[in-house]
mmCIF file of C-alpha atoms in Angstrom:
data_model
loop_
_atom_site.group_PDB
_atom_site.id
_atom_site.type_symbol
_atom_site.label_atom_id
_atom_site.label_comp_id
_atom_site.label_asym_id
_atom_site.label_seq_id
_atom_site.Cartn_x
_atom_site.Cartn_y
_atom_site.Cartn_z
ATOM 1 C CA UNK X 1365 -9.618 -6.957 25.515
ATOM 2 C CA UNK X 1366 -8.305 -8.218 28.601
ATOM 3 C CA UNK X 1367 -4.681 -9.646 29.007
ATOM 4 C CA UNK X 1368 -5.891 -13.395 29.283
ATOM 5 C CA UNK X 1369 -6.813 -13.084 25.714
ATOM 6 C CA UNK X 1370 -3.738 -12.780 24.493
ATOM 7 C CA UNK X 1371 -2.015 -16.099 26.461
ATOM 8 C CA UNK X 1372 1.990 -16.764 26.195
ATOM 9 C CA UNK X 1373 2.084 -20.482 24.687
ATOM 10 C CA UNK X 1374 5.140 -21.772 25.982
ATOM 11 C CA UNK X 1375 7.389 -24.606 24.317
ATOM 12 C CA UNK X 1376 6.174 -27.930 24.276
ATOM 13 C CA UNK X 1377 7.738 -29.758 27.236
ATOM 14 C CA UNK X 1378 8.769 -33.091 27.499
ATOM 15 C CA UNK X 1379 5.342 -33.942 29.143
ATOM 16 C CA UNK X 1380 3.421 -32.666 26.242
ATOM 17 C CA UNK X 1381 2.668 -35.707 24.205
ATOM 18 C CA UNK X 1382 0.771 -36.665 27.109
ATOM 19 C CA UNK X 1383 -1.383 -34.273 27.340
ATOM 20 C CA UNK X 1384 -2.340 -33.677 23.522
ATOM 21 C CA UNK X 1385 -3.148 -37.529 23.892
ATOM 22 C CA UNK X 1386 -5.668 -36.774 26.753
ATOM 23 C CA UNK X 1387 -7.359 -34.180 24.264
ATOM 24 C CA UNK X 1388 -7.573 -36.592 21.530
ATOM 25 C CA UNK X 1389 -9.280 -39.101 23.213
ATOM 26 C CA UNK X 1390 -11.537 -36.823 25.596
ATOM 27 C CA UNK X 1391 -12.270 -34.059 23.688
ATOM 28 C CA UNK X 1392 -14.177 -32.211 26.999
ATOM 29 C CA UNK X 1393 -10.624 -31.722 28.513
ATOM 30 C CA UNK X 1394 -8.177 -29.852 26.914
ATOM 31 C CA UNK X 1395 -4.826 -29.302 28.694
ATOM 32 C CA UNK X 1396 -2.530 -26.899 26.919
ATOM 33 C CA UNK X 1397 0.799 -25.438 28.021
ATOM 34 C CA UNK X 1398 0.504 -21.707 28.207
ATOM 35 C CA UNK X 1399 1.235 -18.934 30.877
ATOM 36 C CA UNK X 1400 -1.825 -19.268 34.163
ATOM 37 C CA UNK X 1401 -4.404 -16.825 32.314
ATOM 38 C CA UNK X 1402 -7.384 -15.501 34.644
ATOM 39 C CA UNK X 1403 -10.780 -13.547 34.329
ATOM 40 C CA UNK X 1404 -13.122 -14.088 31.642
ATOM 41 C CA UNK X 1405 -14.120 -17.276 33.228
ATOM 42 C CA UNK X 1406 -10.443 -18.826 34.308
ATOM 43 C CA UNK X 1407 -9.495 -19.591 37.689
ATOM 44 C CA UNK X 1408 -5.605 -19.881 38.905
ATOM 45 C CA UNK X 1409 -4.973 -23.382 41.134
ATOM 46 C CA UNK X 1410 -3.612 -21.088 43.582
ATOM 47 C CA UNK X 1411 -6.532 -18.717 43.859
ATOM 48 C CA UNK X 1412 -8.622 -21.434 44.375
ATOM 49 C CA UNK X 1413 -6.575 -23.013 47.192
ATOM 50 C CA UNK X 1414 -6.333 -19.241 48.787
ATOM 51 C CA UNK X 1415 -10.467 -18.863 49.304
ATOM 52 C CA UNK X 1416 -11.858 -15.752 49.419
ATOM 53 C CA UNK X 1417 -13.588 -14.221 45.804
ATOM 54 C CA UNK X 1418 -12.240 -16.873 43.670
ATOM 55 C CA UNK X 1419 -13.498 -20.032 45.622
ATOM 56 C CA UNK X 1420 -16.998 -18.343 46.083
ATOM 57 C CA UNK X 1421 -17.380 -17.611 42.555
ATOM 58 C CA UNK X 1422 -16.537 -20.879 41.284
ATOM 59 C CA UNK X 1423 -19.512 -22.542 43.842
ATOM 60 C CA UNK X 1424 -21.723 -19.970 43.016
ATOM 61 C CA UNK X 1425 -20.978 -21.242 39.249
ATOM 62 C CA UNK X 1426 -21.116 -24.839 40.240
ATOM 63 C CA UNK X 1427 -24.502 -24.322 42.529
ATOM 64 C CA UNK X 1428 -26.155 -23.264 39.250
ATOM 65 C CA UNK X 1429 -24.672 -25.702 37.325
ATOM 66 C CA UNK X 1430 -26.466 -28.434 39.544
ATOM 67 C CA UNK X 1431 -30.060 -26.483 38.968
ATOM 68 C CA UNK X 1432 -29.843 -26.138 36.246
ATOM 69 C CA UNK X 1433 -29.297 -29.868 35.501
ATOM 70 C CA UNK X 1434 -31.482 -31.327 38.846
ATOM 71 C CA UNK X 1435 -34.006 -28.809 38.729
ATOM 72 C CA UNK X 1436 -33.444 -27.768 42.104
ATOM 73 C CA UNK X 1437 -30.658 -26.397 43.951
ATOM 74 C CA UNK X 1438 -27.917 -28.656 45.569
ATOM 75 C CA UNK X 1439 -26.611 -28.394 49.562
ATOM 76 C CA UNK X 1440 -23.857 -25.941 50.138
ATOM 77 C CA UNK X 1441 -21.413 -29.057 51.083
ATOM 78 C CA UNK X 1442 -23.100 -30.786 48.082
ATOM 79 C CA UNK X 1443 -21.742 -27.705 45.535
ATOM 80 C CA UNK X 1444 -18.309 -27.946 47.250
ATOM 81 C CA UNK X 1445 -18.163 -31.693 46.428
ATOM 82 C CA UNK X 1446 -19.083 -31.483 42.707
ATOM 83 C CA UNK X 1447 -16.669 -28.445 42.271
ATOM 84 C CA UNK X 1448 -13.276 -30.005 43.907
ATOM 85 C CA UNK X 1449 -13.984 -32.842 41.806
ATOM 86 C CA UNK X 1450 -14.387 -30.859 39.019
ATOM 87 C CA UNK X 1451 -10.733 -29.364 39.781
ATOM 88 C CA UNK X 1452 -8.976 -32.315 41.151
ATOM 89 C CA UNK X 1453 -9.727 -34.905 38.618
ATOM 90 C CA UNK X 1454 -8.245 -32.932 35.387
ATOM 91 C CA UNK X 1455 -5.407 -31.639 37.904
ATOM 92 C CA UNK X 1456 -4.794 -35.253 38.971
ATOM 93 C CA UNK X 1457 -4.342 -36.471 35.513
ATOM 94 C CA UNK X 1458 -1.645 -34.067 34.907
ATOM 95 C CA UNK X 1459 0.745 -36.125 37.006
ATOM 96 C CA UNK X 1460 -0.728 -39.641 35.870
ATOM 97 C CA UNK X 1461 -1.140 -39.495 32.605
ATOM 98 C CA UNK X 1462 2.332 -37.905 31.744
ATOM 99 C CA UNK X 1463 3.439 -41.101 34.091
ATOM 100 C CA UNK X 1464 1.900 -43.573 32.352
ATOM 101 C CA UNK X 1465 2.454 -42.917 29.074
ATOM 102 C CA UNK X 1466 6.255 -41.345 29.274
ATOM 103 C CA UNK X 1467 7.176 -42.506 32.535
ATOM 104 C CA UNK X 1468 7.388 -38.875 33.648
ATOM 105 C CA UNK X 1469 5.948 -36.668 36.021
ATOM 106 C CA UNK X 1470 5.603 -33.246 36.061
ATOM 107 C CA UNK X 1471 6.510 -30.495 38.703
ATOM 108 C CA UNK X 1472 3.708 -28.427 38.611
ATOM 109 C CA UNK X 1473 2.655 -25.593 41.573
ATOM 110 C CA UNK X 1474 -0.679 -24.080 42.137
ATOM 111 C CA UNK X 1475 0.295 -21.239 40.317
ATOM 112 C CA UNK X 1476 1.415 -22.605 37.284
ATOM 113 C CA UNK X 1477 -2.255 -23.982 36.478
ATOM 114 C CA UNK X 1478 -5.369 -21.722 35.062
ATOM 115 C CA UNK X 1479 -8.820 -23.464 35.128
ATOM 116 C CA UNK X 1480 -11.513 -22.766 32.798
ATOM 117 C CA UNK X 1481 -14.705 -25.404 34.585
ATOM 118 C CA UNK X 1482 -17.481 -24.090 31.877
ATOM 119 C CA UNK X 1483 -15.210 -24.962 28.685
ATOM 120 C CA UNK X 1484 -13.570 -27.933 29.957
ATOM 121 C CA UNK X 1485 -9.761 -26.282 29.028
ATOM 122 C CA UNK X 1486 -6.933 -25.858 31.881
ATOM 123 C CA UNK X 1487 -3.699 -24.282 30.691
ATOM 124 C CA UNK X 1488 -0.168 -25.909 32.944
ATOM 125 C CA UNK X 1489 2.860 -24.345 32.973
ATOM 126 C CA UNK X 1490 5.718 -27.460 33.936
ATOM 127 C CA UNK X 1491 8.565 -26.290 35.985
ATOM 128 C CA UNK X 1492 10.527 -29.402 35.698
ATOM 129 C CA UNK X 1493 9.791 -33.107 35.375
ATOM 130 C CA UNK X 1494 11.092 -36.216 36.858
ATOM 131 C CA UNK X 1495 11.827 -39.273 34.586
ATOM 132 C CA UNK X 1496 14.036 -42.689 34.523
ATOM 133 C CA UNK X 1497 17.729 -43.257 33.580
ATOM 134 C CA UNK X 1498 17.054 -44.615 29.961
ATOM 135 C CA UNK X 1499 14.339 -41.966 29.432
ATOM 136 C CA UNK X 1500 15.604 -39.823 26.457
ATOM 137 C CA UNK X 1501 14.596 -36.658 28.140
ATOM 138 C CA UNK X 1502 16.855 -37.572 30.565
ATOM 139 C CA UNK X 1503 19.647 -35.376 29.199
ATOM 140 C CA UNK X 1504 16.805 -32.348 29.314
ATOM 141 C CA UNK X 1505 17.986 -29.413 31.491
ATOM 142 C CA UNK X 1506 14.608 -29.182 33.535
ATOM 143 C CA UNK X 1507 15.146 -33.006 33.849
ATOM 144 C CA UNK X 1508 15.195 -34.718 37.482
ATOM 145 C CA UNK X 1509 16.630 -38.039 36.979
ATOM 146 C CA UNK X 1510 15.083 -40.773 39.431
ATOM 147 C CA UNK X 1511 16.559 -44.644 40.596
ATOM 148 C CA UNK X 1512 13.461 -46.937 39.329
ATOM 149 C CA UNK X 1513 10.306 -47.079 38.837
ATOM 150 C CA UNK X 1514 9.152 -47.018 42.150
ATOM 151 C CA UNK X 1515 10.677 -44.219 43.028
ATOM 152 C CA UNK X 1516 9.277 -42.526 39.883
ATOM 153 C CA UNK X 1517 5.591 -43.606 41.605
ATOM 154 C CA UNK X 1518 6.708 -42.190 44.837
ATOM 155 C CA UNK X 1519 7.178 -39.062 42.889
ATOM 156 C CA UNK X 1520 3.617 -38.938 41.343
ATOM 157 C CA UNK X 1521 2.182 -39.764 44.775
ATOM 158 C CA UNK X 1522 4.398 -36.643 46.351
ATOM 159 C CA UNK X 1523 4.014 -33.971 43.276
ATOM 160 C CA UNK X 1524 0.043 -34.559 43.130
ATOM 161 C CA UNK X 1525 -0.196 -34.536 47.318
ATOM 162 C CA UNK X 1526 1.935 -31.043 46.966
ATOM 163 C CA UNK X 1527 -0.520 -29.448 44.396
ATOM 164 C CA UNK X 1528 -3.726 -30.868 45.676
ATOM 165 C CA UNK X 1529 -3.204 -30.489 49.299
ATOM 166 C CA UNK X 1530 -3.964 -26.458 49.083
ATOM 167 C CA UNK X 1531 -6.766 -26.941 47.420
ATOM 168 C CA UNK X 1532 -8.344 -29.787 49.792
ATOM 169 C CA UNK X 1533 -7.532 -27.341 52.852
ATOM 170 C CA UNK X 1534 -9.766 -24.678 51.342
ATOM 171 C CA UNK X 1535 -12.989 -26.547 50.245
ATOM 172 C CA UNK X 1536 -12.416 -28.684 53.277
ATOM 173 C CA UNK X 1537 -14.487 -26.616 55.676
ATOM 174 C CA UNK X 1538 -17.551 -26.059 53.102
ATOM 175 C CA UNK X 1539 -17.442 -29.730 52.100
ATOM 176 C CA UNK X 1540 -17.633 -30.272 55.957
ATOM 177 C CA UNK X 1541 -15.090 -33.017 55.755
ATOM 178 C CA UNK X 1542 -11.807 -33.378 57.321
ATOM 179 C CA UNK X 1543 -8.681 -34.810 55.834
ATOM 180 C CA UNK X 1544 -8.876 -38.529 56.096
ATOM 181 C CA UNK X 1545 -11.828 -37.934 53.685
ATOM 182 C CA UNK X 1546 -10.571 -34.952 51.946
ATOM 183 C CA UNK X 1547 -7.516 -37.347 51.071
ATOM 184 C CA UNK X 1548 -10.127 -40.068 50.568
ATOM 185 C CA UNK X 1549 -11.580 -38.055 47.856
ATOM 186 C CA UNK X 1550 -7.918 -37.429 45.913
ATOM 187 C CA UNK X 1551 -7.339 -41.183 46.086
ATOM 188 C CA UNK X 1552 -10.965 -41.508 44.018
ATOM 189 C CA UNK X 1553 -9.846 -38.719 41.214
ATOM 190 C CA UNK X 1554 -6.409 -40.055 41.096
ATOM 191 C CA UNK X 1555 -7.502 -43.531 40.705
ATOM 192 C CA UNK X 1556 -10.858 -42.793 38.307
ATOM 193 C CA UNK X 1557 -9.134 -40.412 36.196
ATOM 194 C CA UNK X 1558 -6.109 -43.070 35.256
ATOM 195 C CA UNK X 1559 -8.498 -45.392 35.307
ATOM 196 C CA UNK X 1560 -11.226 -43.956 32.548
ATOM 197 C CA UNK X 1561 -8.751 -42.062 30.277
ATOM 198 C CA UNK X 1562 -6.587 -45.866 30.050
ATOM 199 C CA UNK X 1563 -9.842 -47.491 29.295
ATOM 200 C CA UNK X 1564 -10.167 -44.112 26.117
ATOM 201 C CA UNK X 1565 -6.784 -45.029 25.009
ATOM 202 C CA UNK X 1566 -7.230 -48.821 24.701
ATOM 203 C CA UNK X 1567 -5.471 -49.553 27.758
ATOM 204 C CA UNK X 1568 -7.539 -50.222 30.956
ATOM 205 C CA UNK X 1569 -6.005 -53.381 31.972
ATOM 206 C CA UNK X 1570 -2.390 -51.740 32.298
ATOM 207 C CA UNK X 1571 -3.954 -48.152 33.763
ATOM 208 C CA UNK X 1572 -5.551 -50.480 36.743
ATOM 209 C CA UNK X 1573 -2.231 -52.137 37.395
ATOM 210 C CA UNK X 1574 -0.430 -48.720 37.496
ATOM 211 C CA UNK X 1575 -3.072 -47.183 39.714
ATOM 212 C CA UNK X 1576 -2.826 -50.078 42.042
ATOM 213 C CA UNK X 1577 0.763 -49.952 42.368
ATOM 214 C CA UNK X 1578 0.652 -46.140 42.787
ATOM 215 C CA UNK X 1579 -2.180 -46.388 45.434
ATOM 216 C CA UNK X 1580 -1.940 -49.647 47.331
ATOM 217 C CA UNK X 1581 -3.681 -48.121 50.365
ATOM 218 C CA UNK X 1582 0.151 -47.367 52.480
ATOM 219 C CA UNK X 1583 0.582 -43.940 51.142
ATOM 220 C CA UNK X 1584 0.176 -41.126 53.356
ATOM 221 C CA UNK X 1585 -1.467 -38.816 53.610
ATOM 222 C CA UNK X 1586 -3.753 -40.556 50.307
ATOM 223 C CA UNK X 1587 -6.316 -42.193 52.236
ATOM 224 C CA UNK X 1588 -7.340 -46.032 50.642
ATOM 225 C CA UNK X 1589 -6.006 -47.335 47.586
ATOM 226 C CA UNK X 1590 -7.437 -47.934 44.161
ATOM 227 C CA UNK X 1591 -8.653 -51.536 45.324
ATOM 228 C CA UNK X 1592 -10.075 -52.461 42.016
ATOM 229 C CA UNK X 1593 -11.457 -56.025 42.352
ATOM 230 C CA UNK X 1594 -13.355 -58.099 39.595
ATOM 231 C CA UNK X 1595 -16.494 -59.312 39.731
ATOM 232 C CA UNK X 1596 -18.692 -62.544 37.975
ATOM 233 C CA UNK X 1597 -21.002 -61.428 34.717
ATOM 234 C CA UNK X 1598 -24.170 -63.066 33.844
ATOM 235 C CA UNK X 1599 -21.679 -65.176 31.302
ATOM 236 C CA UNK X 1600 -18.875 -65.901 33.662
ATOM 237 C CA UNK X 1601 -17.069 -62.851 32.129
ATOM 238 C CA UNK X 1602 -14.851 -60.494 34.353
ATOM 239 C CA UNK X 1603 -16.152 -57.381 35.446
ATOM 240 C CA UNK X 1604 -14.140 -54.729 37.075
ATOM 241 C CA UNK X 1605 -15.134 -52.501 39.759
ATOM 242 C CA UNK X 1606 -13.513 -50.946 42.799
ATOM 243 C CA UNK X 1607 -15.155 -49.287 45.583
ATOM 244 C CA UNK X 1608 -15.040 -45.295 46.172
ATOM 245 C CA UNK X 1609 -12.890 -44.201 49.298
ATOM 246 C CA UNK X 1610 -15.290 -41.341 49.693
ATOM 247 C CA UNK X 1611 -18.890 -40.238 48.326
ATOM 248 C CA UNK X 1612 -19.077 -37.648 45.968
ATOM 249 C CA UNK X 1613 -22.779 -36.692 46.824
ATOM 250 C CA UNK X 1614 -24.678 -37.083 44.087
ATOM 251 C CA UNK X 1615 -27.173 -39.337 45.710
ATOM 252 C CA UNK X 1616 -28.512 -36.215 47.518
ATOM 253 C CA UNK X 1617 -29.699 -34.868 43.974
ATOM 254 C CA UNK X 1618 -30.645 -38.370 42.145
ATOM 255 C CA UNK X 1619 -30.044 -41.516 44.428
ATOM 256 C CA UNK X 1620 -31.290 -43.787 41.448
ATOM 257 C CA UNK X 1621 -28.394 -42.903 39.504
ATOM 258 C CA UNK X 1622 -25.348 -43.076 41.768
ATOM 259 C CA UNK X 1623 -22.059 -44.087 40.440
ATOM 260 C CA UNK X 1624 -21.737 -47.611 40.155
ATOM 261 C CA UNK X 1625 -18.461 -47.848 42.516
ATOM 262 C CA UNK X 1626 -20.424 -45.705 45.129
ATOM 263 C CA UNK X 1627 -20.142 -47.682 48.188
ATOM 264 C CA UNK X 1628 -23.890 -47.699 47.823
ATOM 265 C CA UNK X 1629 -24.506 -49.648 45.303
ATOM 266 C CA UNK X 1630 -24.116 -53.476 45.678
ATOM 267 C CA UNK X 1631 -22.288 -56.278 43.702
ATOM 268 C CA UNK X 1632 -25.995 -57.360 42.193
ATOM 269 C CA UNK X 1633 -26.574 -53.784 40.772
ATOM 270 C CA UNK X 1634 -23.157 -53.455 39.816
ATOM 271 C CA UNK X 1635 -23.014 -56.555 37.830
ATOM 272 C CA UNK X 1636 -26.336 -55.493 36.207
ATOM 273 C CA UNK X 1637 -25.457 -52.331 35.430
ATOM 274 C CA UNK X 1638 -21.730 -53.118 34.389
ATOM 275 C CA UNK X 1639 -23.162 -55.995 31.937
ATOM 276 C CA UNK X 1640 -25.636 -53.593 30.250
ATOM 277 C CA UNK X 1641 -22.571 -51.082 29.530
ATOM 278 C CA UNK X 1642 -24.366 -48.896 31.418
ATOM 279 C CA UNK X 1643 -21.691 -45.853 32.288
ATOM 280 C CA UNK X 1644 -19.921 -46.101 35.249
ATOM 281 C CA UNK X 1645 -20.571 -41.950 35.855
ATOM 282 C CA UNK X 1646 -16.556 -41.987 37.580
ATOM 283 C CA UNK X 1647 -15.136 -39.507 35.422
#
C-alpha cells in the first residue's frame, strides 16, 4: 500500500468550518485538511502548474471523461478547458468560501493542495490565514491580522491570483489562450463558485454582493468582474444572471445546452430557461 493511503490529518484550522460547510451542502466536493497525498489518482496543485507527466495525465483523464459522456472525443484545447475548470473552481472556493462565511482567507501554496478530479475530494494544507481585528481567531499564532474589510477582499483577490496563476501559465498554451482570457476564466470560477455554493447555503443574495465587491472589474490581473445583472420574468419577478468573461467550450460538444450565462445565449433564452428552473450548468 502506497504512502498516500495512509494521509497525515492535520488539526482543524481556523478555516475549517468553512470547508466542512461546503461538504454538507455539495456533497461532490469534499475539502479536507490533510498532508498533499499523490498517486492512486491524486494530483499535487504544484505538479499540475509544473506540466510535464502530471498535466498530461490529468487531460488524458479528462479527454475520456468527455467521450465517454458526448460520445465522441473533445478538441485538445476543448480537454484543457474542462480540466482547469475542473481544478480552479474547487481551488477558488478555498479562498471564498472561508471569506464569506468567517471573514477569513487562507494562505494556501500550490503545494499544500492534492486533487483527486474522479472522486470529487481535494485535501489543503493552510499555512496561515488572514482575518479582521474583532475576529476571535485573531489572537491565533498563524493569524495575519488585516485593517477592514476591504483590505480583507484585497487579500482574497491576491492569495487566489498567487495560487492560480501557476496553474493558468501551464494549461495556457494547450487551451490556446493567453492571459487576459486565462484571467478571464478565474474571474468566471471565482465568481460561479461563490455564487452557486451561497445559493446551497440559503444565501445567494449576500454571495452576489460579496462577489461583486470582490470582482468589480478594476482588479488586476482578474480580467472582468462578476457583473451580475437582473433580468424581467414572465411574472415581473427578478431573475439573476451575469454574463461569462470567457467561454468554457462546451458548445463545441452540445451547443443546445450551453450554460445559460454563456455569452451565447440571449436575455429571451435566459429568461426562459431561468423561469423553468432549468440549471444554470455554472458550477
Amino acid at each position: 500500500m502506497s504512502r498516500s493511503a495512509f494521509p497525515a490529518v492535520l488539526p482543524a484550522s481556523p478555516c475549517a468550518p468553512a470547508y466542512e460547510r461546503a461538504a454538507a451542502v455539495l456533497p461532490s466536493l469534499r475539502i479536507t485538511e490533510e498532508t498533499p497525498r499523490h498517486g492512486e489518482g491524486w494530483l499535487r496543485g504544484d505538479a499540475l502548474a509544473a506540466g510535464g507527466e502530471a498535466l498530461e495525465r490529468f487531460l488524458a483523464w479528462e479527454g475520456e471523461q468527455a467521450v465517454r459522456s458526448h460520445g465522441r472525443p473533445a478538441r485538445p484545447d476543448v480537454v484543457a478547458s474542462f480540466a482547469l475548470h475542473r481544478y480552479a473552481w474547487p481551488a477558488g472556493v478555498l479562498f471564498t468560501l472561508p471569506y464569506f462565511l468567517l471573514r477569513r482567507v487562507p494562505r494556501i501554496g500550490l503545494a499544500d493542495v492534492s486533487f483527486h478530479p474522479e472522486a470529487g475530494r481535494m485535501t489543503v494544507r493552510s499555512v496561515s490565514f488572514s482575518c479582521l481585528p474583532d475576529d476571535p481567531a485573531a489572537g491565533h499564532p498563524r493569524a495575519r491580522v488585516v485593517a477592514d474589510e476591504e483590505e480583507l477582499r484585497a487579500v482574497v483577490r491576491r492569495e487566489a491570483a498567487d495560487h492560480l496563476g501557476p496553474v493558468l501559465a501551464a494549461f495556457g498554451p494547450v487551451m490556446r489562450r493567453r492571459a487576459r482570457a486565462l484571467w478571464g476564466m478565474a474571474t468566471d470560477e471565482l465568481t460561479e463558485g461563490l455564487w452557486y455554493l451561497g445559493s446551497l447555503l440559503g444565501e445567494e443574495e449576500r454571495a452576489r454582493t460579496e462577489a461583486n465587491l470582490l470582482l468589480p472589474g478594476s482588479t488586476a490581473p482578474y480580467a472582468g468582474g462578476a457583473a451580475f445583472r437582473d433580468l424581467a420574468g414572465p411574472s415581473g419577478e427578478r431573475l439573476t444572471t451575469r454574463d461569462r468573461v470567457s467561454c468554457c467550450m462546451y458548445y463545441t460538444l452540445r451547443p443546445q445546452d450551453t450554460c445559460v450565462t454563456c455569452p451565447r445565449v440571449c436575455d429571451e433564452e435566459r429568461v426562459a430557461r431561468l423561469s423553468g428552473g432549468a440549471p444554470r450548468r455554472d458550477s
